[in-house]
Structures are given as C-alpha cells and as structure tokens.
Amino acid sequence: FGFAVAAIDRKLAVGEFQAATEMCEQRYSQFCMIWLWNARCRRAYEGLEKLDEAEPFRRVAAGIGHHLFSSGDGKTAETAYVVMDLLEQDLVLEILKQTKTGQSYFSRDGHNYELVLTRHLETGEECSIIFDVDAMFGAYERRLGGKEEGN
C-alpha cells in the first residue's frame, strides 16, 4: 500500500493528475476504505477540475474522518482517539495539520495508549495527542499467537 501511495504522491507533486487518477482507479477496489487513498484520489480529480468525480472520494474520506474524531479529542487517556492502525493515526495527524516529533507508549486501566508529541505544520506550536492503540496491540498479539507471559 505504501508504495502505491508514494507513487501517486509523486504524480500529484509534478501535476500529473491524469496519471494519478489512472493509478487510483487501478487499485481502488483494494484500498477503497483507506482514507489516505481516498484523499489522494480526490486531489487528483480536483487537479483535473473534475469535481463531480472527486466527490465520492471526498465523501468516503470525510466519513472515515468523522468516525475517528467521534471517539474523543486526544487530550487524555479517557478521551484518546481510538485507532485501528497507523494509517488511521496518520489521518488524525494530517487532518489536525500535525507532524510527529516523538512518541511513547503507556498502559492504564488495562488499555494501551500511545502519546504522540507533535508540531503544528503552520504555527510550529508543540502539543501532545493520545491514541488508544488497543486494536493495534491486539493485532500484534494475534500474529504472535497470544500475549507473552508477564505482559
């Protein structure tokens, strides 16, 4: 997935919007529910000034974004953003115009959290955002065949 997004980003960066839309259409069935994919496809169609064709991508991305932000505000463990994977975490940071500068993990009341230190892309203001990463930890544990003793 990452290679496909990077290839589209290169096309978008040099204004090759037609090539970017073709790449989007070729792989859409694989990545249709991934926000980053929809956002890039939307940008490609907007670059071609095909706003009607960009609209479905905007709606999917907006729906995924709404789902993420309905979980909390990321200011405390109790109101942490609940994310299923790193792509959703990247989405939150992108929408908030934040870039990651550091991170640490902690557990509280049986839940796993990631504290992400960030810098606002426009103002340079530093802040921290908390993510509930239980779903990500659960996926890793299932791949490893269950929790290790003592964890």
Short mmCIF file of N, CA, C and O in Angstrom, two decimals, residues 52-126:
data_model
loop_
_atom_site.label_atom_id
_atom_site.label_comp_id
_atom_site.label_asym_id
_atom_site.label_seq_id
_atom_site.Cartn_x
_atom_site.Cartn_y
_atom_site.Cartn_z
N ASP A 52 -17.05 16.58 -9.89
CA ASP A 52 -18.08 15.55 -9.71
C ASP A 52 -17.44 14.18 -9.47
O ASP A 52 -17.95 13.39 -8.68
N GLU A 53 -16.34 13.92 -10.15
CA GLU A 53 -15.66 12.63 -9.96
C GLU A 53 -14.87 12.60 -8.66
O GLU A 53 -14.62 11.54 -8.11
N ALA A 54 -14.47 13.77 -8.15
CA ALA A 54 -13.75 13.85 -6.88
C ALA A 54 -14.67 13.65 -5.69
O ALA A 54 -14.24 13.18 -4.63
N GLU A 55 -15.95 13.98 -5.84
CA GLU A 55 -16.90 13.98 -4.73
C GLU A 55 -17.03 12.64 -4.00
O GLU A 55 -17.02 12.61 -2.76
N PRO A 56 -17.15 11.50 -4.69
CA PRO A 56 -17.26 10.23 -3.93
C PRO A 56 -16.04 9.97 -3.05
O PRO A 56 -16.18 9.47 -1.93
N PHE A 57 -14.86 10.35 -3.51
CA PHE A 57 -13.65 10.16 -2.71
C PHE A 57 -13.68 11.08 -1.49
O PHE A 57 -13.27 10.70 -0.40
N ARG A 58 -14.18 12.30 -1.67
CA ARG A 58 -14.28 13.24 -0.56
C ARG A 58 -15.24 12.70 0.50
O ARG A 58 -14.97 12.76 1.69
N ARG A 59 -16.37 12.14 0.05
CA ARG A 59 -17.37 11.62 1.00
C ARG A 59 -16.83 10.45 1.81
O ARG A 59 -17.07 10.37 3.02
N VAL A 60 -16.13 9.53 1.17
CA VAL A 60 -15.57 8.39 1.90
C VAL A 60 -14.54 8.88 2.91
O VAL A 60 -14.56 8.49 4.08
N ALA A 61 -13.65 9.76 2.48
CA ALA A 61 -12.63 10.28 3.40
C ALA A 61 -13.28 11.02 4.56
O ALA A 61 -12.87 10.87 5.72
N ALA A 62 -14.31 11.81 4.29
CA ALA A 62 -15.00 12.54 5.35
C ALA A 62 -15.67 11.58 6.34
O ALA A 62 -15.64 11.81 7.55
N GLY A 63 -16.26 10.51 5.83
CA GLY A 63 -16.90 9.53 6.71
C GLY A 63 -15.90 8.84 7.61
O GLY A 63 -16.15 8.65 8.81
N ILE A 64 -14.77 8.46 7.07
CA ILE A 64 -13.73 7.82 7.87
C ILE A 64 -13.22 8.82 8.92
O ILE A 64 -13.05 8.48 10.09
N GLY A 65 -13.01 10.05 8.50
CA GLY A 65 -12.55 11.08 9.44
C GLY A 65 -13.54 11.32 10.55
O GLY A 65 -13.17 11.43 11.73
N HIS A 66 -14.83 11.37 10.23
CA HIS A 66 -15.86 11.57 11.25
C HIS A 66 -15.84 10.44 12.28
O HIS A 66 -15.94 10.67 13.48
N HIS A 67 -15.68 9.22 11.78
CA HIS A 67 -15.61 8.06 12.68
C HIS A 67 -14.46 8.22 13.67
O HIS A 67 -14.62 8.00 14.88
N LEU A 68 -13.29 8.61 13.19
CA LEU A 68 -12.13 8.73 14.06
C LEU A 68 -12.32 9.83 15.11
O LEU A 68 -12.01 9.64 16.28
N PHE A 69 -12.84 10.96 14.69
CA PHE A 69 -12.95 12.09 15.61
C PHE A 69 -14.12 11.95 16.57
O PHE A 69 -14.18 12.66 17.57
N SER A 70 -15.03 11.03 16.32
CA SER A 70 -16.14 10.83 17.25
C SER A 70 -15.70 10.07 18.50
O SER A 70 -16.43 10.03 19.48
N SER A 71 -14.50 9.50 18.48
CA SER A 71 -14.04 8.71 19.62
C SER A 71 -13.50 9.56 20.75
O SER A 71 -13.43 9.11 21.88
N GLY A 72 -13.12 10.80 20.49
CA GLY A 72 -12.58 11.65 21.55
C GLY A 72 -11.84 12.84 20.99
O GLY A 72 -11.93 13.14 19.80
N ASP A 73 -11.05 13.50 21.88
CA ASP A 73 -10.28 14.66 21.43
C ASP A 73 -8.78 14.47 21.56
O ASP A 73 -8.01 15.36 21.22
N GLY A 74 -8.34 13.32 22.08
CA GLY A 74 -6.92 13.02 22.15
C GLY A 74 -6.16 13.74 23.24
O GLY A 74 -4.93 13.68 23.28
N LYS A 75 -6.87 14.39 24.16
CA LYS A 75 -6.17 15.18 25.19
C LYS A 75 -5.85 14.38 26.45
O LYS A 75 -4.93 14.71 27.18
N THR A 76 -6.62 13.32 26.70
CA THR A 76 -6.40 12.48 27.88
C THR A 76 -6.55 11.01 27.46
O THR A 76 -7.08 10.71 26.39
N ALA A 77 -6.16 10.11 28.36
CA ALA A 77 -6.36 8.68 28.07
C ALA A 77 -7.85 8.37 27.94
O ALA A 77 -8.24 7.58 27.08
N GLU A 78 -8.66 9.03 28.73
CA GLU A 78 -10.10 8.79 28.69
C GLU A 78 -10.74 9.29 27.40
O GLU A 78 -11.78 8.78 26.97
N THR A 79 -10.13 10.29 26.77
CA THR A 79 -10.70 10.85 25.53
C THR A 79 -9.76 10.65 24.34
O THR A 79 -9.80 11.40 23.37
N ALA A 80 -8.93 9.60 24.43
CA ALA A 80 -7.96 9.31 23.37
C ALA A 80 -8.67 8.99 22.05
O ALA A 80 -9.78 8.45 22.05
N TYR A 81 -8.01 9.32 20.95
CA TYR A 81 -8.52 8.89 19.64
C TYR A 81 -8.33 7.39 19.54
O TYR A 81 -7.24 6.87 19.76
N VAL A 82 -9.39 6.67 19.20
CA VAL A 82 -9.31 5.22 19.03
C VAL A 82 -8.96 4.94 17.58
O VAL A 82 -9.69 5.34 16.67
N VAL A 83 -7.81 4.29 17.37
CA VAL A 83 -7.35 4.00 16.01
C VAL A 83 -7.13 2.51 15.84
O VAL A 83 -6.76 1.81 16.79
N MET A 84 -7.39 2.03 14.63
CA MET A 84 -7.23 0.61 14.33
C MET A 84 -5.83 0.29 13.83
O MET A 84 -5.38 -0.84 13.94
N ASP A 85 -5.15 1.29 13.24
CA ASP A 85 -3.83 1.05 12.68
C ASP A 85 -3.09 2.38 12.52
O ASP A 85 -3.63 3.45 12.82
N LEU A 86 -1.86 2.30 12.05
CA LEU A 86 -1.05 3.50 11.89
C LEU A 86 -1.61 4.43 10.81
O LEU A 86 -1.43 5.65 10.88
N LEU A 87 -2.29 3.89 9.82
CA LEU A 87 -2.87 4.74 8.78
C LEU A 87 -3.93 5.67 9.37
O LEU A 87 -4.01 6.85 9.02
N GLU A 88 -4.74 5.14 10.30
CA GLU A 88 -5.74 5.99 10.95
C GLU A 88 -5.07 7.04 11.83
O GLU A 88 -5.52 8.18 11.89
N GLN A 89 -3.99 6.66 12.47
CA GLN A 89 -3.26 7.63 13.28
C GLN A 89 -2.69 8.74 12.39
O GLN A 89 -2.80 9.92 12.71
N ASP A 90 -2.14 8.36 11.25
CA ASP A 90 -1.62 9.35 10.30
C ASP A 90 -2.73 10.27 9.81
O ASP A 90 -2.50 11.45 9.59
N LEU A 91 -3.92 9.72 9.63
CA LEU A 91 -5.06 10.53 9.20
C LEU A 91 -5.36 11.62 10.21
O LEU A 91 -5.53 12.78 9.86
N VAL A 92 -5.43 11.26 11.48
CA VAL A 92 -5.72 12.24 12.52
C VAL A 92 -4.67 13.34 12.49
O VAL A 92 -4.99 14.53 12.51
N LEU A 93 -3.40 12.95 12.42
CA LEU A 93 -2.32 13.94 12.40
C LEU A 93 -2.42 14.83 11.17
O LEU A 93 -2.22 16.05 11.26
N GLU A 94 -2.75 14.24 10.03
CA GLU A 94 -2.86 15.03 8.80
C GLU A 94 -4.03 16.03 8.88
O GLU A 94 -3.87 17.19 8.52
N ILE A 95 -5.16 15.59 9.37
CA ILE A 95 -6.31 16.49 9.48
C ILE A 95 -6.01 17.63 10.46
O ILE A 95 -6.39 18.78 10.22
N LEU A 96 -5.33 17.31 11.56
CA LEU A 96 -5.01 18.33 12.55
C LEU A 96 -3.79 19.18 12.16
O LEU A 96 -3.39 20.07 12.90
N LYS A 97 -3.21 18.85 11.00
CA LYS A 97 -2.02 19.56 10.49
C LYS A 97 -0.85 19.47 11.47
O LYS A 97 -0.17 20.44 11.75
N GLN A 98 -0.65 18.26 11.98
CA GLN A 98 0.42 18.00 12.93
C GLN A 98 1.44 17.06 12.32
O GLN A 98 1.10 16.20 11.51
N THR A 99 2.69 17.23 12.70
CA THR A 99 3.73 16.29 12.31
C THR A 99 4.31 15.67 13.59
O THR A 99 4.48 16.36 14.60
N LYS A 100 4.55 14.37 13.55
CA LYS A 100 5.03 13.65 14.72
C LYS A 100 6.49 14.01 14.99
O LYS A 100 7.32 13.99 14.09
N THR A 101 6.79 14.35 16.25
CA THR A 101 8.17 14.65 16.65
C THR A 101 8.69 13.65 17.67
O THR A 101 9.89 13.61 17.94
N GLY A 102 7.82 12.86 18.26
CA GLY A 102 8.23 11.87 19.24
C GLY A 102 7.04 11.03 19.66
O GLY A 102 5.90 11.34 19.32
N GLN A 103 7.31 9.97 20.42
CA GLN A 103 6.23 9.10 20.86
C GLN A 103 6.68 8.26 22.04
O GLN A 103 7.88 8.04 22.23
N SER A 104 5.72 7.83 22.82
CA SER A 104 5.97 6.86 23.88
C SER A 104 4.67 6.10 24.10
O SER A 104 3.60 6.53 23.68
N TYR A 105 4.79 4.95 24.75
CA TYR A 105 3.63 4.09 25.00
C TYR A 105 3.42 3.97 26.50
O TYR A 105 4.38 4.01 27.27
N PHE A 106 2.16 3.83 26.89
CA PHE A 106 1.85 3.58 28.29
C PHE A 106 0.55 2.78 28.38
O PHE A 106 -0.22 2.74 27.43
N SER A 107 0.36 2.15 29.53
CA SER A 107 -0.85 1.38 29.79
C SER A 107 -1.54 1.99 31.01
O SER A 107 -0.87 2.47 31.93
N ARG A 108 -2.87 1.96 30.97
CA ARG A 108 -3.65 2.43 32.10
C ARG A 108 -4.98 1.70 32.10
O ARG A 108 -5.63 1.61 31.06
N ASP A 109 -5.37 1.20 33.25
CA ASP A 109 -6.66 0.53 33.41
C ASP A 109 -6.90 -0.54 32.36
O ASP A 109 -8.00 -0.67 31.82
N GLY A 110 -5.86 -1.30 32.03
CA GLY A 110 -5.99 -2.40 31.09
C GLY A 110 -6.01 -2.00 29.62
O GLY A 110 -6.30 -2.83 28.76
N HIS A 111 -5.70 -0.74 29.31
CA HIS A 111 -5.69 -0.27 27.92
C HIS A 111 -4.30 0.22 27.54
O HIS A 111 -3.53 0.67 28.39
N ASN A 112 -3.99 0.12 26.26
CA ASN A 112 -2.70 0.56 25.72
C ASN A 112 -2.88 1.88 25.00
O ASN A 112 -3.82 2.05 24.21
N TYR A 113 -1.95 2.81 25.25
CA TYR A 113 -2.02 4.14 24.66
C TYR A 113 -0.68 4.52 24.05
O TYR A 113 0.37 4.05 24.49
N GLU A 114 -0.74 5.38 23.05
CA GLU A 114 0.46 5.99 22.51
C GLU A 114 0.34 7.49 22.69
O GLU A 114 -0.66 8.10 22.28
N LEU A 115 1.33 8.07 23.33
CA LEU A 115 1.42 9.52 23.48
C LEU A 115 2.31 10.02 22.34
O LEU A 115 3.49 9.66 22.27
N VAL A 116 1.73 10.80 21.46
CA VAL A 116 2.47 11.30 20.30
C VAL A 116 2.75 12.78 20.50
O VAL A 116 1.83 13.58 20.70
N LEU A 117 4.02 13.13 20.46
CA LEU A 117 4.42 14.53 20.52
C LEU A 117 4.40 15.07 19.10
O LEU A 117 4.88 14.41 18.17
N THR A 118 3.83 16.27 18.93
CA THR A 118 3.66 16.81 17.59
C THR A 118 4.04 18.28 17.52
O THR A 118 4.18 18.97 18.54
N ARG A 119 4.17 18.74 16.28
CA ARG A 119 4.38 20.16 15.98
C ARG A 119 3.39 20.53 14.88
O ARG A 119 3.28 19.82 13.87
N HIS A 120 2.67 21.64 15.08
CA HIS A 120 1.71 22.10 14.08
C HIS A 120 2.47 22.58 12.84
O HIS A 120 3.44 23.32 12.94
N LEU A 121 2.03 22.12 11.68
CA LEU A 121 2.73 22.42 10.43
C LEU A 121 2.72 23.90 10.08
O LEU A 121 3.63 24.37 9.40
N GLU A 122 1.72 24.65 10.52
CA GLU A 122 1.63 26.07 10.16
C GLU A 122 2.16 26.99 11.25
O GLU A 122 2.87 27.95 10.97
N THR A 123 1.83 26.69 12.51
CA THR A 123 2.20 27.60 13.61
C THR A 123 3.49 27.20 14.32
O THR A 123 4.09 28.02 15.01
N GLY A 124 3.90 25.93 14.19
CA GLY A 124 5.06 25.44 14.89
C GLY A 124 4.80 25.11 16.35
O GLY A 124 5.70 24.67 17.07
N GLU A 125 3.55 25.31 16.80
CA GLU A 125 3.20 25.04 18.19
C GLU A 125 3.33 23.54 18.47
O GLU A 125 2.91 22.70 17.68
N GLU A 126 3.93 23.22 19.63
CA GLU A 126 4.10 21.83 20.01
C GLU A 126 2.96 21.40 20.92
O GLU A 126 2.46 22.18 21.73
#
